Structure formats: C-alpha cells, structure tokens
PDB file of C-alpha atoms in Angstrom:
ATOM      1  CA  MET A  14      -8.893  20.621  58.529  1.00  0.00           C
ATOM      2  CA  LYS A  15     -11.625  22.741  60.061  1.00  0.00           C
ATOM      3  CA  LEU A  16     -14.675  20.712  61.039  1.00  0.00           C
ATOM      4  CA  ASP A  17     -18.249  21.899  61.287  1.00  0.00           C
ATOM      5  CA  ILE A  18     -19.052  19.234  63.888  1.00  0.00           C
ATOM      6  CA  LEU A  19     -16.600  17.460  66.188  1.00  0.00           C
ATOM      7  CA  VAL A  20     -17.906  14.403  68.007  1.00  0.00           C
ATOM      8  CA  LEU A  21     -16.064  13.502  71.206  1.00  0.00           C
ATOM      9  CA  ALA A  22     -16.654   9.930  72.373  1.00  0.00           C
ATOM     10  CA  VAL A  23     -15.015   8.153  75.274  1.00  0.00           C
ATOM     11  CA  HIS A  24     -15.326   4.691  73.674  1.00  0.00           C
ATOM     12  CA  PRO A  25     -15.269   3.616  70.041  1.00  0.00           C
ATOM     13  CA  ASP A  26     -18.970   2.885  69.291  1.00  0.00           C
ATOM     14  CA  ASP A  27     -20.380   5.592  71.617  1.00  0.00           C
ATOM     15  CA  ALA A  28     -20.807   8.006  68.720  1.00  0.00           C
ATOM     16  CA  GLU A  29     -22.414   5.310  66.580  1.00  0.00           C
ATOM     17  CA  LEU A  30     -24.960   4.492  69.269  1.00  0.00           C
ATOM     18  CA  GLY A  31     -25.676   8.073  70.270  1.00  0.00           C
ATOM     19  CA  CYS A  32     -25.478  10.281  67.201  1.00  0.00           C
ATOM     20  CA  SER A  33     -24.506   8.460  64.002  1.00  0.00           C
ATOM     21  CA  GLY A  34     -27.747   9.404  62.269  1.00  0.00           C
ATOM     22  CA  THR A  35     -27.115  13.071  63.054  1.00  0.00           C
ATOM     23  CA  ILE A  36     -23.550  12.721  61.783  1.00  0.00           C
ATOM     24  CA  MET A  37     -24.688  11.299  58.457  1.00  0.00           C
ATOM     25  CA  ARG A  38     -27.499  13.824  58.068  1.00  0.00           C
ATOM     26  CA  HIS A  39     -25.080  16.730  58.354  1.00  0.00           C
ATOM     27  CA  ILE A  40     -22.451  15.140  56.117  1.00  0.00           C
ATOM     28  CA  ALA A  41     -25.187  14.743  53.493  1.00  0.00           C
ATOM     29  CA  GLU A  42     -25.842  18.479  53.854  1.00  0.00           C
ATOM     30  CA  GLY A  43     -22.209  19.203  53.007  1.00  0.00           C
ATOM     31  CA  LYS A  44     -20.856  19.639  56.537  1.00  0.00           C
ATOM     32  CA  LYS A  45     -17.457  18.350  57.612  1.00  0.00           C
ATOM     33  CA  VAL A  46     -17.742  15.987  60.586  1.00  0.00           C
ATOM     34  CA  GLY A  47     -15.144  14.035  62.528  1.00  0.00           C
ATOM     35  CA  ILE A  48     -14.948  11.806  65.600  1.00  0.00           C
ATOM     36  CA  VAL A  49     -12.210  11.805  68.229  1.00  0.00           C
ATOM     37  CA  ASP A  50     -12.420   8.817  70.558  1.00  0.00           C
ATOM     38  CA  PHE A  51     -10.838   9.283  73.979  1.00  0.00           C
ATOM     39  CA  THR A  52      -9.952   5.627  74.628  1.00  0.00           C
ATOM     40  CA  ARG A  53      -9.580   2.402  72.653  1.00  0.00           C
ATOM     41  CA  GLY A  54     -12.194   0.650  74.795  1.00  0.00           C
ATOM     42  CA  GLU A  55      -9.528  -1.729  76.021  1.00  0.00           C
ATOM     43  CA  LEU A  56     -11.399  -2.693  79.187  1.00  0.00           C
ATOM     44  CA  GLY A  57     -14.337  -4.055  77.215  1.00  0.00           C
ATOM     45  CA  THR A  58     -15.142  -7.663  78.078  1.00  0.00           C
ATOM     46  CA  ARG A  59     -15.341  -8.673  74.428  1.00  0.00           C
ATOM     47  CA  GLY A  60     -12.763  -7.970  71.759  1.00  0.00           C
ATOM     48  CA  THR A  61      -9.444  -6.154  72.132  1.00  0.00           C
ATOM     49  CA  ALA A  62      -8.101  -2.662  71.618  1.00  0.00           C
ATOM     50  CA  GLU A  63      -6.829  -3.792  68.221  1.00  0.00           C
ATOM     51  CA  THR A  64     -10.199  -5.156  67.091  1.00  0.00           C
ATOM     52  CA  ARG A  65     -11.882  -1.958  68.292  1.00  0.00           C
ATOM     53  CA  ASP A  66      -9.394   0.075  66.230  1.00  0.00           C
ATOM     54  CA  GLN A  67     -10.362  -1.840  63.102  1.00  0.00           C
ATOM     55  CA  GLU A  68     -14.077  -1.686  63.872  1.00  0.00           C
ATOM     56  CA  ALA A  69     -13.868   2.076  64.384  1.00  0.00           C
ATOM     57  CA  ALA A  70     -12.153   2.428  61.010  1.00  0.00           C
ATOM     58  CA  ASP A  71     -14.812   0.259  59.349  1.00  0.00           C
ATOM     59  CA  SER A  72     -17.578   2.324  60.898  1.00  0.00           C
ATOM     60  CA  ALA A  73     -15.899   5.575  59.826  1.00  0.00           C
ATOM     61  CA  LYS A  74     -16.220   4.458  56.196  1.00  0.00           C
ATOM     62  CA  ILE A  75     -19.933   3.761  56.637  1.00  0.00           C
ATOM     63  CA  LEU A  76     -20.479   7.153  58.253  1.00  0.00           C
ATOM     64  CA  GLY A  77     -18.414   8.992  55.631  1.00  0.00           C
ATOM     65  CA  LEU A  78     -16.342  10.796  58.281  1.00  0.00           C
ATOM     66  CA  HIS A  79     -13.779  13.373  57.272  1.00  0.00           C
ATOM     67  CA  VAL A  80     -11.496  12.329  60.124  1.00  0.00           C
ATOM     68  CA  ARG A  81     -11.363   9.900  63.037  1.00  0.00           C
ATOM     69  CA  GLU A  82      -8.605   9.683  65.599  1.00  0.00           C
ATOM     70  CA  ASN A  83      -8.023   8.331  69.084  1.00  0.00           C
ATOM     71  CA  LEU A  84      -6.403  10.099  72.061  1.00  0.00           C
ATOM     72  CA  ARG A  85      -5.548   6.791  73.774  1.00  0.00           C
ATOM     73  CA  PHE A  86      -6.572   7.874  77.250  1.00  0.00           C
ATOM     74  CA  ARG A  87      -6.749   5.006  79.762  1.00  0.00           C
ATOM     75  CA  ASP A  88     -10.140   3.355  79.499  1.00  0.00           C
ATOM     76  CA  GLY A  89     -11.853   3.493  82.884  1.00  0.00           C
ATOM     77  CA  PHE A  90      -9.132   5.553  84.568  1.00  0.00           C
ATOM     78  CA  PHE A  91      -8.871   8.875  82.694  1.00  0.00           C
ATOM     79  CA  GLN A  92      -9.866  11.938  84.705  1.00  0.00           C
ATOM     80  CA  ASN A  93     -11.352  15.363  84.100  1.00  0.00           C
ATOM     81  CA  ASP A  94      -8.077  16.974  85.159  1.00  0.00           C
ATOM     82  CA  GLU A  95      -5.598  19.441  83.719  1.00  0.00           C
ATOM     83  CA  ALA A  96      -3.529  16.918  81.798  1.00  0.00           C
ATOM     84  CA  HIS A  97      -6.539  15.423  80.014  1.00  0.00           C
ATOM     85  CA  GLN A  98      -8.222  18.793  79.522  1.00  0.00           C
ATOM     86  CA  LEU A  99      -5.183  20.161  77.729  1.00  0.00           C
ATOM     87  CA  GLU A 100      -5.137  17.194  75.344  1.00  0.00           C
ATOM     88  CA  VAL A 101      -8.795  17.756  74.485  1.00  0.00           C
ATOM     89  CA  VAL A 102      -8.196  21.516  74.141  1.00  0.00           C
ATOM     90  CA  LYS A 103      -5.510  20.726  71.556  1.00  0.00           C
ATOM     91  CA  ILE A 104      -8.031  18.691  69.556  1.00  0.00           C
ATOM     92  CA  ILE A 105     -10.695  21.410  69.719  1.00  0.00           C
ATOM     93  CA  ARG A 106      -8.213  24.044  68.568  1.00  0.00           C
ATOM     94  CA  LYS A 107      -6.893  21.717  65.870  1.00  0.00           C
ATOM     95  CA  TYR A 108     -10.300  21.229  64.240  1.00  0.00           C
ATOM     96  CA  GLN A 109     -12.022  24.491  65.296  1.00  0.00           C
ATOM     97  CA  PRO A 110     -15.564  23.038  65.229  1.00  0.00           C
ATOM     98  CA  GLU A 111     -18.678  25.165  65.344  1.00  0.00           C
ATOM     99  CA  ILE A 112     -20.521  22.402  67.213  1.00  0.00           C
ATOM    100  CA  VAL A 113     -19.285  19.699  69.581  1.00  0.00           C
ATOM    101  CA  LEU A 114     -21.295  16.562  70.371  1.00  0.00           C
ATOM    102  CA  SER A 115     -20.161  14.646  73.448  1.00  0.00           C
ATOM    103  CA  ASN A 116     -21.080  11.860  75.850  1.00  0.00           C
ATOM    104  CA  ALA A 117     -24.106  12.040  78.143  1.00  0.00           C
ATOM    105  CA  LEU A 118     -23.503  13.910  81.390  1.00  0.00           C
ATOM    106  CA  HIS A 119     -24.710  10.949  83.462  1.00  0.00           C
ATOM    107  CA  ASP A 120     -25.248   7.357  82.425  1.00  0.00           C
ATOM    108  CA  ARG A 121     -24.928   3.698  83.416  1.00  0.00           C
ATOM    109  CA  HIS A 122     -21.218   3.626  82.502  1.00  0.00           C
ATOM    110  CA  PRO A 123     -19.240   6.032  84.733  1.00  0.00           C
ATOM    111  CA  ASP A 124     -16.860   6.855  81.866  1.00  0.00           C
ATOM    112  CA  HIS A 125     -19.717   8.514  79.955  1.00  0.00           C
ATOM    113  CA  GLY A 126     -20.558  11.213  82.473  1.00  0.00           C
ATOM    114  CA  ARG A 127     -16.895  11.890  83.225  1.00  0.00           C
ATOM    115  CA  ALA A 128     -16.161  12.240  79.504  1.00  0.00           C
ATOM    116  CA  GLY A 129     -19.150  14.540  79.021  1.00  0.00           C
ATOM    117  CA  ASP A 130     -17.875  16.820  81.769  1.00  0.00           C
ATOM    118  CA  LEU A 131     -14.326  16.640  80.378  1.00  0.00           C
ATOM    119  CA  ALA A 132     -15.576  17.663  76.935  1.00  0.00           C
ATOM    120  CA  GLU A 133     -17.599  20.593  78.235  1.00  0.00           C
ATOM    121  CA  THR A 134     -14.826  21.866  80.499  1.00  0.00           C
ATOM    122  CA  SER A 135     -12.319  21.595  77.648  1.00  0.00           C
ATOM    123  CA  CYS A 136     -14.601  23.484  75.251  1.00  0.00           C
ATOM    124  CA  PHE A 137     -14.661  26.388  77.695  1.00  0.00           C
ATOM    125  CA  LEU A 138     -10.924  26.327  78.396  1.00  0.00           C
ATOM    126  CA  SER A 139     -10.192  26.160  74.670  1.00  0.00           C
ATOM    127  CA  GLY A 140     -11.616  29.668  74.327  1.00  0.00           C
ATOM    128  CA  LEU A 141      -9.220  31.196  76.851  1.00  0.00           C
ATOM    129  CA  PRO A 142      -6.144  32.751  75.175  1.00  0.00           C
ATOM    130  CA  LYS A 143      -4.099  32.370  78.367  1.00  0.00           C
ATOM    131  CA  VAL A 144      -4.497  28.593  78.216  1.00  0.00           C
ATOM    132  CA  GLU A 145      -1.484  27.954  76.006  1.00  0.00           C
ATOM    133  CA  THR A 146      -1.172  24.848  73.834  1.00  0.00           C
ATOM    134  CA  SER A 147       0.895  23.824  70.849  1.00  0.00           C
ATOM    135  CA  LEU A 148       0.532  21.063  68.297  1.00  0.00           C
ATOM    136  CA  ASP A 149       3.404  19.718  66.212  1.00  0.00           C
ATOM    137  CA  GLY A 150       5.576  22.596  67.403  1.00  0.00           C
ATOM    138  CA  THR A 151       3.089  25.318  66.431  1.00  0.00           C
ATOM    139  CA  ASP A 152       1.315  27.484  68.982  1.00  0.00           C
ATOM    140  CA  GLN A 153      -2.474  27.160  68.777  1.00  0.00           C
ATOM    141  CA  GLU A 154      -5.007  29.972  68.795  1.00  0.00           C
ATOM    142  CA  ALA A 155      -7.894  30.020  71.245  1.00  0.00           C
ATOM    143  CA  TRP A 156     -11.139  28.559  69.890  1.00  0.00           C
ATOM    144  CA  ARG A 157     -14.489  27.999  71.565  1.00  0.00           C
ATOM    145  CA  PRO A 158     -17.262  26.010  69.840  1.00  0.00           C
ATOM    146  CA  ARG A 159     -20.503  27.899  69.406  1.00  0.00           C
ATOM    147  CA  LEU A 160     -22.635  25.036  70.727  1.00  0.00           C
ATOM    148  CA  VAL A 161     -21.989  21.944  72.845  1.00  0.00           C
ATOM    149  CA  PHE A 162     -24.582  19.153  72.909  1.00  0.00           C
ATOM    150  CA  GLN A 163     -24.584  15.786  74.660  1.00  0.00           C
ATOM    151  CA  TYR A 164     -26.022  12.757  72.909  1.00  0.00           C
ATOM    152  CA  ILE A 165     -28.240  10.469  74.990  1.00  0.00           C
ATOM    153  CA  GLN A 166     -26.903   6.996  75.681  1.00  0.00           C
ATOM    154  CA  ASP A 167     -28.129   4.086  77.782  1.00  0.00           C
ATOM    155  CA  ARG A 168     -30.264   5.823  80.409  1.00  0.00           C
ATOM    156  CA  TYR A 169     -33.230   7.867  79.306  1.00  0.00           C
ATOM    157  CA  ILE A 170     -32.664  11.607  79.570  1.00  0.00           C
ATOM    158  CA  LYS A 171     -35.277  14.080  78.393  1.00  0.00           C
ATOM    159  CA  PRO A 172     -33.753  15.736  75.329  1.00  0.00           C
ATOM    160  CA  ASP A 173     -33.589  19.467  74.723  1.00  0.00           C
ATOM    161  CA  ILE A 174     -33.513  18.929  70.974  1.00  0.00           C
ATOM    162  CA  ILE A 175     -34.277  15.994  68.657  1.00  0.00           C
ATOM    163  CA  VAL A 176     -32.858  15.494  65.168  1.00  0.00           C
ATOM    164  CA  ASP A 177     -34.858  13.593  62.542  1.00  0.00           C
ATOM    165  CA  ILE A 178     -32.650  10.705  61.371  1.00  0.00           C
ATOM    166  CA  THR A 179     -35.284   8.691  59.512  1.00  0.00           C
ATOM    167  CA  PRO A 180     -33.417   8.572  56.160  1.00  0.00           C
ATOM    168  CA  TYR A 181     -30.255   7.393  57.925  1.00  0.00           C
ATOM    169  CA  MET A 182     -31.572   4.787  60.345  1.00  0.00           C
ATOM    170  CA  GLU A 183     -30.537   1.827  58.219  1.00  0.00           C
ATOM    171  CA  ALA A 184     -26.993   3.166  57.882  1.00  0.00           C
ATOM    172  CA  LYS A 185     -26.930   3.927  61.633  1.00  0.00           C
ATOM    173  CA  ILE A 186     -27.622   0.258  62.320  1.00  0.00           C
ATOM    174  CA  LYS A 187     -24.835  -0.768  59.941  1.00  0.00           C
ATOM    175  CA  SER A 188     -22.376   1.582  61.644  1.00  0.00           C
ATOM    176  CA  ILE A 189     -23.186  -0.019  65.000  1.00  0.00           C
ATOM    177  CA  GLN A 190     -22.917  -3.517  63.543  1.00  0.00           C
ATOM    178  CA  ALA A 191     -19.412  -2.646  62.346  1.00  0.00           C
ATOM    179  CA  PHE A 192     -18.409  -3.279  65.973  1.00  0.00           C
ATOM    180  CA  LYS A 193     -18.776  -7.012  65.503  1.00  0.00           C
ATOM    181  CA  THR A 194     -17.099  -7.994  68.750  1.00  0.00           C
ATOM    182  CA  GLN A 195     -19.340  -5.781  70.853  1.00  0.00           C
ATOM    183  CA  PHE A 196     -22.928  -6.225  69.716  1.00  0.00           C
ATOM    184  CA  PHE A 197     -25.210  -9.100  68.850  1.00  0.00           C
ATOM    185  CA  ASN A 198     -24.491 -10.612  65.457  1.00  0.00           C
ATOM    186  CA  ALA A 199     -25.974 -14.010  64.641  1.00  0.00           C
ATOM    187  CA  GLU A 200     -23.257 -14.636  62.044  1.00  0.00           C
ATOM    188  CA  VAL A 201     -20.281 -13.925  64.306  1.00  0.00           C
ATOM    189  CA  ALA A 202     -19.179 -16.085  67.211  1.00  0.00           C
ATOM    190  CA  GLY A 203     -18.736 -13.735  70.152  1.00  0.00           C
ATOM    191  CA  GLY A 204     -17.138 -13.931  73.558  1.00  0.00           C
ATOM    192  CA  PRO A 205     -18.893 -13.971  76.917  1.00  0.00           C
ATOM    193  CA  ALA A 206     -22.356 -12.484  77.127  1.00  0.00           C
ATOM    194  CA  THR A 207     -22.412  -8.824  78.169  1.00  0.00           C
ATOM    195  CA  TYR A 208     -24.989  -6.133  78.794  1.00  0.00           C
ATOM    196  CA  ILE A 209     -24.635  -4.776  75.237  1.00  0.00           C
ATOM    197  CA  SER A 210     -24.192  -8.061  73.350  1.00  0.00           C
ATOM    198  CA  SER A 211     -27.781  -9.303  73.702  1.00  0.00           C
ATOM    199  CA  PRO A 212     -30.393  -8.972  70.935  1.00  0.00           C
ATOM    200  CA  GLU A 213     -32.554  -7.093  73.445  1.00  0.00           C
ATOM    201  CA  PHE A 214     -29.986  -4.316  73.826  1.00  0.00           C
ATOM    202  CA  PHE A 215     -29.853  -3.787  70.086  1.00  0.00           C
ATOM    203  CA  GLU A 216     -33.635  -3.640  69.935  1.00  0.00           C
ATOM    204  CA  SER A 217     -33.597  -1.019  72.694  1.00  0.00           C
ATOM    205  CA  VAL A 218     -31.417   1.221  70.510  1.00  0.00           C
ATOM    206  CA  ILE A 219     -33.991   1.029  67.730  1.00  0.00           C
ATOM    207  CA  GLY A 220     -36.809   1.549  70.215  1.00  0.00           C
ATOM    208  CA  ARG A 221     -35.156   4.697  71.603  1.00  0.00           C
ATOM    209  CA  ALA A 222     -34.840   6.108  68.077  1.00  0.00           C
ATOM    210  CA  ARG A 223     -38.515   5.379  67.477  1.00  0.00           C
ATOM    211  CA  GLU A 224     -39.460   7.032  70.760  1.00  0.00           C
ATOM    212  CA  PHE A 225     -37.581  10.218  69.919  1.00  0.00           C
ATOM    213  CA  GLY A 226     -38.873  10.191  66.352  1.00  0.00           C
ATOM    214  CA  LYS A 227     -42.451   9.894  67.531  1.00  0.00           C
ATOM    215  CA  ALA A 228     -41.971  12.937  69.770  1.00  0.00           C
ATOM    216  CA  ILE A 229     -41.326  15.159  66.717  1.00  0.00           C
ATOM    217  CA  GLY A 230     -43.747  13.496  64.319  1.00  0.00           C
ATOM    218  CA  THR A 231     -41.257  11.403  62.368  1.00  0.00           C
ATOM    219  CA  THR A 232     -40.161   7.761  62.412  1.00  0.00           C
ATOM    220  CA  TYR A 233     -36.690   7.920  63.959  1.00  0.00           C
ATOM    221  CA  GLY A 234     -34.810  10.553  65.933  1.00  0.00           C
ATOM    222  CA  GLU A 235     -31.742  11.181  68.061  1.00  0.00           C
ATOM    223  CA  GLY A 236     -31.954  13.301  71.186  1.00  0.00           C
ATOM    224  CA  PHE A 237     -29.461  15.756  72.630  1.00  0.00           C
ATOM    225  CA  THR A 238     -29.171  17.802  75.800  1.00  0.00           C
ATOM    226  CA  SER A 239     -27.674  21.258  76.253  1.00  0.00           C
ATOM    227  CA  ARG A 240     -26.553  23.078  79.371  1.00  0.00           C
ATOM    228  CA  LYS A 241     -26.943  26.313  77.405  1.00  0.00           C
ATOM    229  CA  LEU A 242     -30.357  27.773  76.633  1.00  0.00           C
ATOM    230  CA  LEU A 243     -31.007  27.563  72.901  1.00  0.00           C
ATOM    231  CA  GLY A 244     -32.341  30.402  70.765  1.00  0.00           C
ATOM    232  CA  THR A 245     -33.744  30.886  67.278  1.00  0.00           C
ATOM    233  CA  ASP A 246     -34.398  33.804  64.953  1.00  0.00           C
ATOM    234  CA  SER A 247     -37.820  32.494  64.054  1.00  0.00           C
ATOM    235  CA  LEU A 248     -40.396  30.268  65.731  1.00  0.00           C
ATOM    236  CA  PHE A 249     -41.161  28.924  62.253  1.00  0.00           C
ATOM    237  CA  GLN A 250     -37.769  27.191  62.167  1.00  0.00           C
ATOM    238  CA  LEU A 251     -38.976  24.872  64.932  1.00  0.00           C
ATOM    239  CA  ARG A 252     -41.060  21.789  64.338  1.00  0.00           C
TER     240      ARG A 252
END
C-alpha cells in the first residue's frame, strides 16, 4: 500500500500526542496515512509491551489509520546506525510516502531526538539507488519522501508550520486516552506516578494545542519543524 503520509514514532503514543489531529485531518481529506512505531515502549514505568500493543491498536481504530506496525527496536537502546537505518529505509520504500512526520529533533526523552535523526537520515538514504534493500525476497526501489517534518513533543520548539486541528481535537484526546496505562484516567487504577500520568501533563497537551491554534487564529493546532526551507506557489495559500 502506498501511503500519502507515513508517521514514524519511537514509542506507541508519540504520534497521538504530537500529530494525531493532523493525521485525522488528512484522512478526512481522503489521504492514506499510517504509523510505524520503532519500539513497543517496553521500558515505560507503567504498563507492559503487551498492553502498549493493544493500546496502539485501539488508538489506530480511533484515528482511522490505514496501517500501523512496529519495528520492535530496543526501547532506550536503539541507535542511529546502519542496521537501524536500513530497517527504516525498508519501511519508507515499502510505503513510498510523499510526506514523513517524525519525532522532535531534541526533547526531554533522549529517544525522541535520536529517533528524529534516525528518521531523517533514513529518508535521505532511502533515495539512494546504491543503498540496496529487499523486503519479503523482493528488491526494493529507491524512494525519497518529498517532505520530512518533525512534530513537537514535550519541550517547546518554535514551529515552522502549524496545522489547524480544531475539528479533531476531541478525537485527538480520545486517541491519547486509548493508552490507559500511560496517562491520567480517573476510572482506571494505574501504577506508580510518572511524569506523564498526572492530570497536569494531560492539561499541558491541551494547552499546547491552544497555544499553537491561537498563533494561526484558530482554536487548536499542531506544530511541526522542518530542516528544509518550505516554498509555495502562492502567498494566498498561507494563512
């Protein structure tokens, strides 16, 4: 299946926190969107790899994804090296996305920045014909996404572009809440308190969306960065 947008996320729930509104907006416009998680989040203090698998599947239904899979890299210990790059290149060539959305390039969690760099490096390598890969016994053709953006996560980063997600904010919240073991839920008995399990953290996610929405004259938004300068055919396409 060729995807219009491929979201690369190091942990199940990263995509939901960072860009689920953007995902749903583009699916509603008829685009094909999928998520590939790098790890199962097995080092998380709360829950298990198995519960995260189920939560990711539950969230995928809410988002209306066309595909979601997991590369099962080692949470916390994967590297931006040749072995991991080639696995990500295989995924990029498999789905041939026009746009890739990936983790922030620097953030509170060290996995995020490393995954963002891994995604960007792999997008470049995927376009080189002399980087040879095969999937299920079939040689893959080179493919380079047209655009690579990073969604903004815990730490504030000034965005290069903001997407209006106002019609999808309620569903964004539900997709995050699908990860019942990870985030605050008054109806579910959790494990030990963590940085992301407090009510205050959840409110900060909503506050960030309001902040970005306000910047473009709407109620809610999601911000993205780009290492590439962005262009347009018409100034009137900008808001």
